[in-house]
PDB file of C-alpha atoms in Angstrom:
ATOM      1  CA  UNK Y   1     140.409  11.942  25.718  1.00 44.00           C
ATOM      2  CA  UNK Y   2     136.928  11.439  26.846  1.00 46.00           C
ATOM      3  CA  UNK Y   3     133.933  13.443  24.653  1.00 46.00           C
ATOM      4  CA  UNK Y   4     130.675  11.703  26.053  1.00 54.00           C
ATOM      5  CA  UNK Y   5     130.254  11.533  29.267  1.00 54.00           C
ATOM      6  CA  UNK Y   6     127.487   8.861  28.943  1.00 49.00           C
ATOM      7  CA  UNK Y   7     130.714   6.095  28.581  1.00 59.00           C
ATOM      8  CA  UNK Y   8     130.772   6.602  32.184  1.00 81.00           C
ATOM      9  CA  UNK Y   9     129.403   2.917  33.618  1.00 93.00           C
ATOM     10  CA  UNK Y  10     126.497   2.413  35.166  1.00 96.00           C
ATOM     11  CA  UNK Y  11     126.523   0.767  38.872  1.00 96.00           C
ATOM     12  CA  UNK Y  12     124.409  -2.540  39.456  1.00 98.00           C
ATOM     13  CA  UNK Y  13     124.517  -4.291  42.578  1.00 97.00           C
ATOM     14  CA  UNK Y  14     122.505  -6.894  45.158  1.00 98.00           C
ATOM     15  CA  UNK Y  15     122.180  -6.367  48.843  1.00 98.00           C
ATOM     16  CA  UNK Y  16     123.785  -9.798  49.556  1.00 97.00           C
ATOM     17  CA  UNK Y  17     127.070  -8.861  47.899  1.00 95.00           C
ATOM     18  CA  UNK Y  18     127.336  -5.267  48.400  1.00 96.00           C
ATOM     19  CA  UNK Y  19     129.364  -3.663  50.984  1.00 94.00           C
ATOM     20  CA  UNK Y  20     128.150  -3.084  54.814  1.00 96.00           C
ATOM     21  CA  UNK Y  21     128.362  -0.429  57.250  1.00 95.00           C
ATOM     22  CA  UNK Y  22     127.293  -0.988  60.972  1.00 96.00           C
ATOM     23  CA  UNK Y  23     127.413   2.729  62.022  1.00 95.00           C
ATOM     24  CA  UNK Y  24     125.141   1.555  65.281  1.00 97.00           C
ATOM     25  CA  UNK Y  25     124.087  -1.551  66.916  1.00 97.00           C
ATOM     26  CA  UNK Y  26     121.095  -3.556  65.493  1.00 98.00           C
ATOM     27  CA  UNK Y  27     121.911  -0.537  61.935  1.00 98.00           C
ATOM     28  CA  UNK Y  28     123.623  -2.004  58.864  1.00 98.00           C
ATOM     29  CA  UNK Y  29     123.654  -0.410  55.656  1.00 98.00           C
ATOM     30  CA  UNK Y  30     124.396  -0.922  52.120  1.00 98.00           C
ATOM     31  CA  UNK Y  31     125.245   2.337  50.403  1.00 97.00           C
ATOM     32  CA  UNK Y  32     125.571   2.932  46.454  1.00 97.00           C
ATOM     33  CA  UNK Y  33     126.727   6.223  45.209  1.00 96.00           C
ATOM     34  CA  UNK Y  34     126.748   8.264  42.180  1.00 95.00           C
ATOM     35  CA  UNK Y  35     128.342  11.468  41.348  1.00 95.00           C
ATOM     36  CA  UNK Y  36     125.372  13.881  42.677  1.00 96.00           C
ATOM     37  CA  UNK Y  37     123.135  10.849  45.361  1.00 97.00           C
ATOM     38  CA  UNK Y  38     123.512   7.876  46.970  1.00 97.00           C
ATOM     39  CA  UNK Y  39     120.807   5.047  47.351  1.00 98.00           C
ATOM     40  CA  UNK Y  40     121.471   3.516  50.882  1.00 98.00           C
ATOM     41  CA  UNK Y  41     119.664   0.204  52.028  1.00 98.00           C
ATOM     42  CA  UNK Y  42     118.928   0.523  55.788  1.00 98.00           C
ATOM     43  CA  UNK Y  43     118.256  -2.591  57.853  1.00 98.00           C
ATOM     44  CA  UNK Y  44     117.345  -1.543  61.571  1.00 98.00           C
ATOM     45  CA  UNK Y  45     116.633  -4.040  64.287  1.00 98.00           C
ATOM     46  CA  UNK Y  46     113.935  -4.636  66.447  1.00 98.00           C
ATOM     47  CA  UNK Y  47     114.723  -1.884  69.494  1.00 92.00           C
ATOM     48  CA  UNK Y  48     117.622  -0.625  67.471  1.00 97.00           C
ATOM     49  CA  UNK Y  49     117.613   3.233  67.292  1.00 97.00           C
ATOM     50  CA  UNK Y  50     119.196   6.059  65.195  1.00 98.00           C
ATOM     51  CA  UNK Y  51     119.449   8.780  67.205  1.00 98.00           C
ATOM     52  CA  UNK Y  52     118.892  12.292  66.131  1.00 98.00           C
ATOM     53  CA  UNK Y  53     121.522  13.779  63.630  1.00 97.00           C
ATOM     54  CA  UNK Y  54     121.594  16.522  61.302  1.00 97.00           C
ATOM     55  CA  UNK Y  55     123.818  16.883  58.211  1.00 97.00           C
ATOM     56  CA  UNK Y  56     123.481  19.316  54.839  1.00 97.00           C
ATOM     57  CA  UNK Y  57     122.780  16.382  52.518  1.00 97.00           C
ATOM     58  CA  UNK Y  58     118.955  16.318  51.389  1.00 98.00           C
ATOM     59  CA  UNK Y  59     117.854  13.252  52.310  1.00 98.00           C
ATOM     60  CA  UNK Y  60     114.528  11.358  51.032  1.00 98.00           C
ATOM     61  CA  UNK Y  61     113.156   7.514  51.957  1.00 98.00           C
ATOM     62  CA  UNK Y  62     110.858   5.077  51.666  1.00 98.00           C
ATOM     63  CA  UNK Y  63     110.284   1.407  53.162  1.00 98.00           C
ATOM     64  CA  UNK Y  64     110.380  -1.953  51.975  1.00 98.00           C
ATOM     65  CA  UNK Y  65     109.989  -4.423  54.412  1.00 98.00           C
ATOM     66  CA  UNK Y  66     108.332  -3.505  58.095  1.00 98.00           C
ATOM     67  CA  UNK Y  67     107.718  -0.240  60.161  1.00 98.00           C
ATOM     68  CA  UNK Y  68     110.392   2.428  60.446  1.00 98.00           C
ATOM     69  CA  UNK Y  69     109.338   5.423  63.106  1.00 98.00           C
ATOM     70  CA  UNK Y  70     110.634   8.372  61.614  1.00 98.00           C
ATOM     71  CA  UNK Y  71     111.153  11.981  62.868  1.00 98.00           C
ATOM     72  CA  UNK Y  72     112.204  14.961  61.398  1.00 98.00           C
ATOM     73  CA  UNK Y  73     112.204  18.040  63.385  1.00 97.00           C
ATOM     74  CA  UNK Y  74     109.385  18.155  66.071  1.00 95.00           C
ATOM     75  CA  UNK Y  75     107.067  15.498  64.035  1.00 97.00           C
ATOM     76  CA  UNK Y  76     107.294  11.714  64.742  1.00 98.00           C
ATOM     77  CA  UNK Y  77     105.500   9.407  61.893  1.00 98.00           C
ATOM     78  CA  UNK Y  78     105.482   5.197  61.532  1.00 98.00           C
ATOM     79  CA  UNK Y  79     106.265   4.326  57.676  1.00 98.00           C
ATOM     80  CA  UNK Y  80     105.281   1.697  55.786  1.00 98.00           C
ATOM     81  CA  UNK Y  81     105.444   0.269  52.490  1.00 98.00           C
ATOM     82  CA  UNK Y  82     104.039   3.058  50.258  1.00 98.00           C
ATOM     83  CA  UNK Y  83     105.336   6.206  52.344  1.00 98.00           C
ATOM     84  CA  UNK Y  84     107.757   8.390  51.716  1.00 98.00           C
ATOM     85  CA  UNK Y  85     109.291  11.324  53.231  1.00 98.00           C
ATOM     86  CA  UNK Y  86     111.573  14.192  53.178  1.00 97.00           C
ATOM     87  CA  UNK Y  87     113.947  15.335  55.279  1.00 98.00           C
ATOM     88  CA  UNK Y  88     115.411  19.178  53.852  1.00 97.00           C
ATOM     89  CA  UNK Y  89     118.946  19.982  54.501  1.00 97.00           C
ATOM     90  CA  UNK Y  90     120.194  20.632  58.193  1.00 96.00           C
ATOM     91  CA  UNK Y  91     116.766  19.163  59.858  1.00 97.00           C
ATOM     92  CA  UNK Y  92     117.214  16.972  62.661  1.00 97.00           C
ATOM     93  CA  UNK Y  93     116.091  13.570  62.265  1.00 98.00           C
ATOM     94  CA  UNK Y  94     116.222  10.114  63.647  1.00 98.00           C
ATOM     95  CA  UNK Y  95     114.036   6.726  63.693  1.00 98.00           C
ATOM     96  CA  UNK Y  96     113.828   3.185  65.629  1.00 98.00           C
ATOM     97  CA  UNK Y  97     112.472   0.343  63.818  1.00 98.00           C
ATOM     98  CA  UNK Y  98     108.327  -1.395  64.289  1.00 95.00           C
ATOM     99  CA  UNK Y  99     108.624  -4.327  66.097  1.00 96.00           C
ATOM    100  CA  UNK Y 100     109.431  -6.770  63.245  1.00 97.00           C
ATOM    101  CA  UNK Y 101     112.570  -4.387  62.539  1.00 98.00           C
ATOM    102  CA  UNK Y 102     112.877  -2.468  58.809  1.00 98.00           C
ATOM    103  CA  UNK Y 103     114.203  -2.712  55.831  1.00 98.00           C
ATOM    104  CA  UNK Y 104     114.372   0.976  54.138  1.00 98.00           C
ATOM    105  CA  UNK Y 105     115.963   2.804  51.540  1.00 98.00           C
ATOM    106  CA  UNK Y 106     117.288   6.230  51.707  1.00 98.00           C
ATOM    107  CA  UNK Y 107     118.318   8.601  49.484  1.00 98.00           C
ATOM    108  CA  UNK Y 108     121.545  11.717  49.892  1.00 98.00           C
ATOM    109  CA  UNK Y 109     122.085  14.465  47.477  1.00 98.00           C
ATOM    110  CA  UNK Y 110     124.907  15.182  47.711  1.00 97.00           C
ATOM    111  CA  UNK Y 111     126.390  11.584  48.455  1.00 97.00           C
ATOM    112  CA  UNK Y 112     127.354  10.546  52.229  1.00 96.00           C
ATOM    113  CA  UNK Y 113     130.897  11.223  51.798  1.00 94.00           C
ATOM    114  CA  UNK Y 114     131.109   9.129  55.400  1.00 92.00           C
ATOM    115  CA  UNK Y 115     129.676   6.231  53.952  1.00 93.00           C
ATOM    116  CA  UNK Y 116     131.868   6.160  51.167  1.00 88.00           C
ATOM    117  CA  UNK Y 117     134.610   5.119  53.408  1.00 65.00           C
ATOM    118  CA  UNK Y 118     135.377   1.124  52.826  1.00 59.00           C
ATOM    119  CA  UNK Y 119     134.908  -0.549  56.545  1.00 47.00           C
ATOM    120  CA  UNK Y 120     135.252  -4.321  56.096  1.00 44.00           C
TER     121      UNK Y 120
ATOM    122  CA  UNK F   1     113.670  37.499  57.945  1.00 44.00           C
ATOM    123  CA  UNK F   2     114.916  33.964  57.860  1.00 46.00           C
ATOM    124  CA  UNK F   3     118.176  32.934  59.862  1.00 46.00           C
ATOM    125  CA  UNK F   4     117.906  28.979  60.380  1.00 54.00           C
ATOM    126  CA  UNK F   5     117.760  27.101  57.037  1.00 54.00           C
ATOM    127  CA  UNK F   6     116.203  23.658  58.952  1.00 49.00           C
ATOM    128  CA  UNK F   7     113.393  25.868  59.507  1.00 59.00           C
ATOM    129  CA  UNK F   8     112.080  24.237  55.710  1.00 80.00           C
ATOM    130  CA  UNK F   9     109.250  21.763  56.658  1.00 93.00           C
ATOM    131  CA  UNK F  10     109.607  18.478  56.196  1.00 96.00           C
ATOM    132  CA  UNK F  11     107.072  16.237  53.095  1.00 96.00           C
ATOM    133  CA  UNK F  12     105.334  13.201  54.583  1.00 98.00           C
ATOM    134  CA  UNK F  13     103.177  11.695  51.709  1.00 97.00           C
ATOM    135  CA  UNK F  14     102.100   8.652  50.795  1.00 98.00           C
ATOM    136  CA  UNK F  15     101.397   6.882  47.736  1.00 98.00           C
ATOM    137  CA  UNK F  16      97.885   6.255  47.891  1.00 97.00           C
ATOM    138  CA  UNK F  17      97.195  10.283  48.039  1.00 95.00           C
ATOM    139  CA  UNK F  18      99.319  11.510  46.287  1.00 96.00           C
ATOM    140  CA  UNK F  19      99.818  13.188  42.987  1.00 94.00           C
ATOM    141  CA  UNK F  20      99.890  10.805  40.060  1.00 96.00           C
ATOM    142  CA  UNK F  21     101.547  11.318  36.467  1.00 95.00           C
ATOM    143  CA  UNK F  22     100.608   8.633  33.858  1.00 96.00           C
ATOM    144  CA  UNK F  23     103.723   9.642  31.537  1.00 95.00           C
ATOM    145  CA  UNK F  24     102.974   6.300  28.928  1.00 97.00           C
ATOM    146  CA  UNK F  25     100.761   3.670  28.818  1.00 97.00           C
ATOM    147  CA  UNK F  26     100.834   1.224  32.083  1.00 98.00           C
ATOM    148  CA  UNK F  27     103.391   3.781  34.211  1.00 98.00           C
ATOM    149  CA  UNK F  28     101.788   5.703  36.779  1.00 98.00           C
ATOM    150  CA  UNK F  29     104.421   7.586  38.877  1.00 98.00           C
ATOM    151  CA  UNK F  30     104.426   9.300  42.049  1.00 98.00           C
ATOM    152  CA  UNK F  31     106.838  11.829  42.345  1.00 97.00           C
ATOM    153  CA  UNK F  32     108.185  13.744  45.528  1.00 97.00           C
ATOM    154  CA  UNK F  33     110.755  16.105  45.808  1.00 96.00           C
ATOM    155  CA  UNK F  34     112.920  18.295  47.354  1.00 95.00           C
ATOM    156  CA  UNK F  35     115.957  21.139  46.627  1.00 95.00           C
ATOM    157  CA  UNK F  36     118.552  18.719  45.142  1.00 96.00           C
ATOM    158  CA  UNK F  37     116.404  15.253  44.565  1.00 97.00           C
ATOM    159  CA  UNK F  38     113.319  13.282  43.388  1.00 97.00           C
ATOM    160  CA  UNK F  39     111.866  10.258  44.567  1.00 98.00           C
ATOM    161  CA  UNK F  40     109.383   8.776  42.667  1.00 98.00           C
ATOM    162  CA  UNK F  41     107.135   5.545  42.541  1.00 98.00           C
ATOM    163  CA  UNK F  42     106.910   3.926  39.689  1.00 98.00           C
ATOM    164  CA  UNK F  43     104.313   1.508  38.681  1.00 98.00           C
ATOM    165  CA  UNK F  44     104.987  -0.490  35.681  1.00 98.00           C
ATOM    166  CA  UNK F  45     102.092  -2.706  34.451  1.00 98.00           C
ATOM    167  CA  UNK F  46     102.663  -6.044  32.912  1.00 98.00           C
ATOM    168  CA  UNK F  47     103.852  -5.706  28.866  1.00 92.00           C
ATOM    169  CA  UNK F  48     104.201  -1.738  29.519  1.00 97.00           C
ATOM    170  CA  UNK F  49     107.483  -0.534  28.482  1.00 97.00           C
ATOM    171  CA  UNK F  50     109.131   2.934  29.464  1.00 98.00           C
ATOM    172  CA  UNK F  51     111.259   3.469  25.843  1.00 98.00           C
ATOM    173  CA  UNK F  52     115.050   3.888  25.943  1.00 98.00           C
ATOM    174  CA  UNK F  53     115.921   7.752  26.545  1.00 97.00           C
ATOM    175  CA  UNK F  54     118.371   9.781  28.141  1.00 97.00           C
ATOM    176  CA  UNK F  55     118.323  13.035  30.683  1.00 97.00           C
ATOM    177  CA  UNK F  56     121.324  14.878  32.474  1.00 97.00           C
ATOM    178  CA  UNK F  57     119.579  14.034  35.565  1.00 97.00           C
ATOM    179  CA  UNK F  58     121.495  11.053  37.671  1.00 98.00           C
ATOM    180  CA  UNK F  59     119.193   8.432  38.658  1.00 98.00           C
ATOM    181  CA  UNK F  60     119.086   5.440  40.798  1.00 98.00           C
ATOM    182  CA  UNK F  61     116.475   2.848  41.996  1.00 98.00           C
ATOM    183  CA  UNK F  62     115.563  -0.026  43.769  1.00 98.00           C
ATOM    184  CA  UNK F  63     112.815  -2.319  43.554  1.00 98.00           C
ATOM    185  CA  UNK F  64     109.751  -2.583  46.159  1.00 98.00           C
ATOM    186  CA  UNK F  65     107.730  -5.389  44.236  1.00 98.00           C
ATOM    187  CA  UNK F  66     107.806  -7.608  41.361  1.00 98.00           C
ATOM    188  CA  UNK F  67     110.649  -7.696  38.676  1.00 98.00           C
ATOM    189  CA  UNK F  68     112.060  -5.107  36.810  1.00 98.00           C
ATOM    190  CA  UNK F  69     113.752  -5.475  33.469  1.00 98.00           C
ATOM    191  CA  UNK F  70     116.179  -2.424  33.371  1.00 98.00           C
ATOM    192  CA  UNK F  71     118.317  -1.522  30.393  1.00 98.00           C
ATOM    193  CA  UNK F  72     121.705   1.177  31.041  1.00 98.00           C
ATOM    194  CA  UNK F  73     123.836   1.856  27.517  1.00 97.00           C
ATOM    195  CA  UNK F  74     124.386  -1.965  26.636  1.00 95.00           C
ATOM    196  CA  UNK F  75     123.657  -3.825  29.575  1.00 97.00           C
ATOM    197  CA  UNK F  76     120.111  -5.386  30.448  1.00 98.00           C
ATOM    198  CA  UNK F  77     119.385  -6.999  33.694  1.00 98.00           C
ATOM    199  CA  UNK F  78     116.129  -8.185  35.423  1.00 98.00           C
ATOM    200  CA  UNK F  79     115.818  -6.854  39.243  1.00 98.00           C
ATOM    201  CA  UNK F  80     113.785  -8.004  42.161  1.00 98.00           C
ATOM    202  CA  UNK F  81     113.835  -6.131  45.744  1.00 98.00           C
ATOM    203  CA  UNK F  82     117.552  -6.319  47.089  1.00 98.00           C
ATOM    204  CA  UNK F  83     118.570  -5.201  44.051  1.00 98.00           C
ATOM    205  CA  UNK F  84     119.820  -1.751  43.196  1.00 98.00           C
ATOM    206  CA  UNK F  85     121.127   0.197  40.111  1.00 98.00           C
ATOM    207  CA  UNK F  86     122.760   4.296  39.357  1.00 97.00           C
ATOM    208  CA  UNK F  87     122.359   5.387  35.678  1.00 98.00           C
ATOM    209  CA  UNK F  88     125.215   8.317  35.450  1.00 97.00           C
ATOM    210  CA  UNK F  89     123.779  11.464  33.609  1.00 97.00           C
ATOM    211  CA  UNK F  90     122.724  11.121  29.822  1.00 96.00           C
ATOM    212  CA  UNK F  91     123.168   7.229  30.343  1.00 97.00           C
ATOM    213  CA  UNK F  92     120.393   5.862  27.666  1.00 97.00           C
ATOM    214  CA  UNK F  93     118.252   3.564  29.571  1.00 98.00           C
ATOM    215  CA  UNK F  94     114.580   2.180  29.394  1.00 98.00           C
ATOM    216  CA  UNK F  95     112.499  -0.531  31.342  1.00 98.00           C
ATOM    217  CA  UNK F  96     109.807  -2.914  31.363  1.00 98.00           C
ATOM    218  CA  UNK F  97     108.048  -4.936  33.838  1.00 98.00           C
ATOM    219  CA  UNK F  98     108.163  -8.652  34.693  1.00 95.00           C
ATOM    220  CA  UNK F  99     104.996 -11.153  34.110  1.00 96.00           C
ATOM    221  CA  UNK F 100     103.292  -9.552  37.641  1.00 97.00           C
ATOM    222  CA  UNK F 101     104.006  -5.990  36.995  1.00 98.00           C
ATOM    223  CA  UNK F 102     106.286  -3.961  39.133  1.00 98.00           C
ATOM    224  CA  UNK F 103     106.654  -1.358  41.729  1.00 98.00           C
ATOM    225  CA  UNK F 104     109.990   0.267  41.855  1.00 98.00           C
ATOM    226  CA  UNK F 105     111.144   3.988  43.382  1.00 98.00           C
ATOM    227  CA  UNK F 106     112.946   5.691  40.910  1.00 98.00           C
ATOM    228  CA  UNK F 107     115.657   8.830  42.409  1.00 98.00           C
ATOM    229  CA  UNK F 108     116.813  11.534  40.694  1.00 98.00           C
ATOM    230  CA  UNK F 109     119.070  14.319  40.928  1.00 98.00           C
ATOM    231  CA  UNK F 110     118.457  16.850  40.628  1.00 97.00           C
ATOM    232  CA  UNK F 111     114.711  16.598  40.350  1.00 97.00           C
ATOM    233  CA  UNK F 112     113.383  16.011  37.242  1.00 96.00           C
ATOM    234  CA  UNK F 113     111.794  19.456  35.837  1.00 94.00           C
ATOM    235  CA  UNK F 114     108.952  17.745  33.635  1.00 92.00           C
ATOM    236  CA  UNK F 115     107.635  15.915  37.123  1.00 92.00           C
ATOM    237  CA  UNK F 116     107.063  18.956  38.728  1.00 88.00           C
ATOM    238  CA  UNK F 117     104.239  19.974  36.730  1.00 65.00           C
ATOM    239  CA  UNK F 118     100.729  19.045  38.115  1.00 59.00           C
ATOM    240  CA  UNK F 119      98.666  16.990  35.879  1.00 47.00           C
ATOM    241  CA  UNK F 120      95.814  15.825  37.625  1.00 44.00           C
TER     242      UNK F 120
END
């Protein structure tokens, strides 16, 4: 019988050999998940778009390679390296990538339970 | 009275403006959060070390620049951007930085009470 809940492994894993999502065209995505977030890379194309969506998870980002155009509710922002945003429960957000495309990372509390689906 | 919870505004911030914690010697850390998460910059100079501890706050992170060298329980492993990692809760882990330093974004959730407080 378990009595420390510490034992409980930790996750490590590498963009090149994690699992992939393509929930849109020019959108792949590389979700990790714990028990209470998930860590999601998010690669978005050049002209590729998320449109708007709203879901309960608290969701936060930031960027690592490029320009990601952001907006949450009725404000539209460009990211870069060294912003952050976010985006409360319920709001409606979506983004399209700078013209060199993006590489980002969100964040969900709770976890994406659609992205913990295995799709290839 | 209030009848649309998405009515919460959104944060925009970045890292050059905003608040800064300087929790050990050679970390700097810019935190943001919201209900249910943290995200937080962390800035690791080179031969600073954040010392093994523990929290019941899950975490997960992901590197923006430089290296890395992350310790979970038993495990040690140096990461570089593409790389990822989720420490469960009251997982003992620590860090230091590679030769160049490092930039990584730390997650956390749910936020971390002792980053809440202003300190400067």
């Amino acid at each position: 019988m378990p009595t420390d809940e510490t034992t409980k492994p930790a996750t490590w894993a590498n963009i090149d050999s994690m699992r992939s999502l393509h929930p849109l065209p020019g959108v792949t995505m590389w979700p990790a998940a714990g028990d209470n977030l998930m860590i999601n890379f998010v690669r978005i194309e050049p002209g590729a778009v998320v449109p708007l969506h709203q879901h309960p998870h608290e969701q936060a980002g930031t960027v690592i390679e490029g320009i990601i155009i952001m907006t949450i509710e009725d404000e539209t922002r460009e990211l870069r390296v060294g912003d952050v945003y976010v985006a409360p429960p319920n709001s409606i957000h979506g983004a399209s990538a700078g013209p060199d495309g993006c590489l980002v990372v969100d964040v969900f509390s709770p976890p994406r339970e659609d992205y913990l689906i295995p799709t290839e």
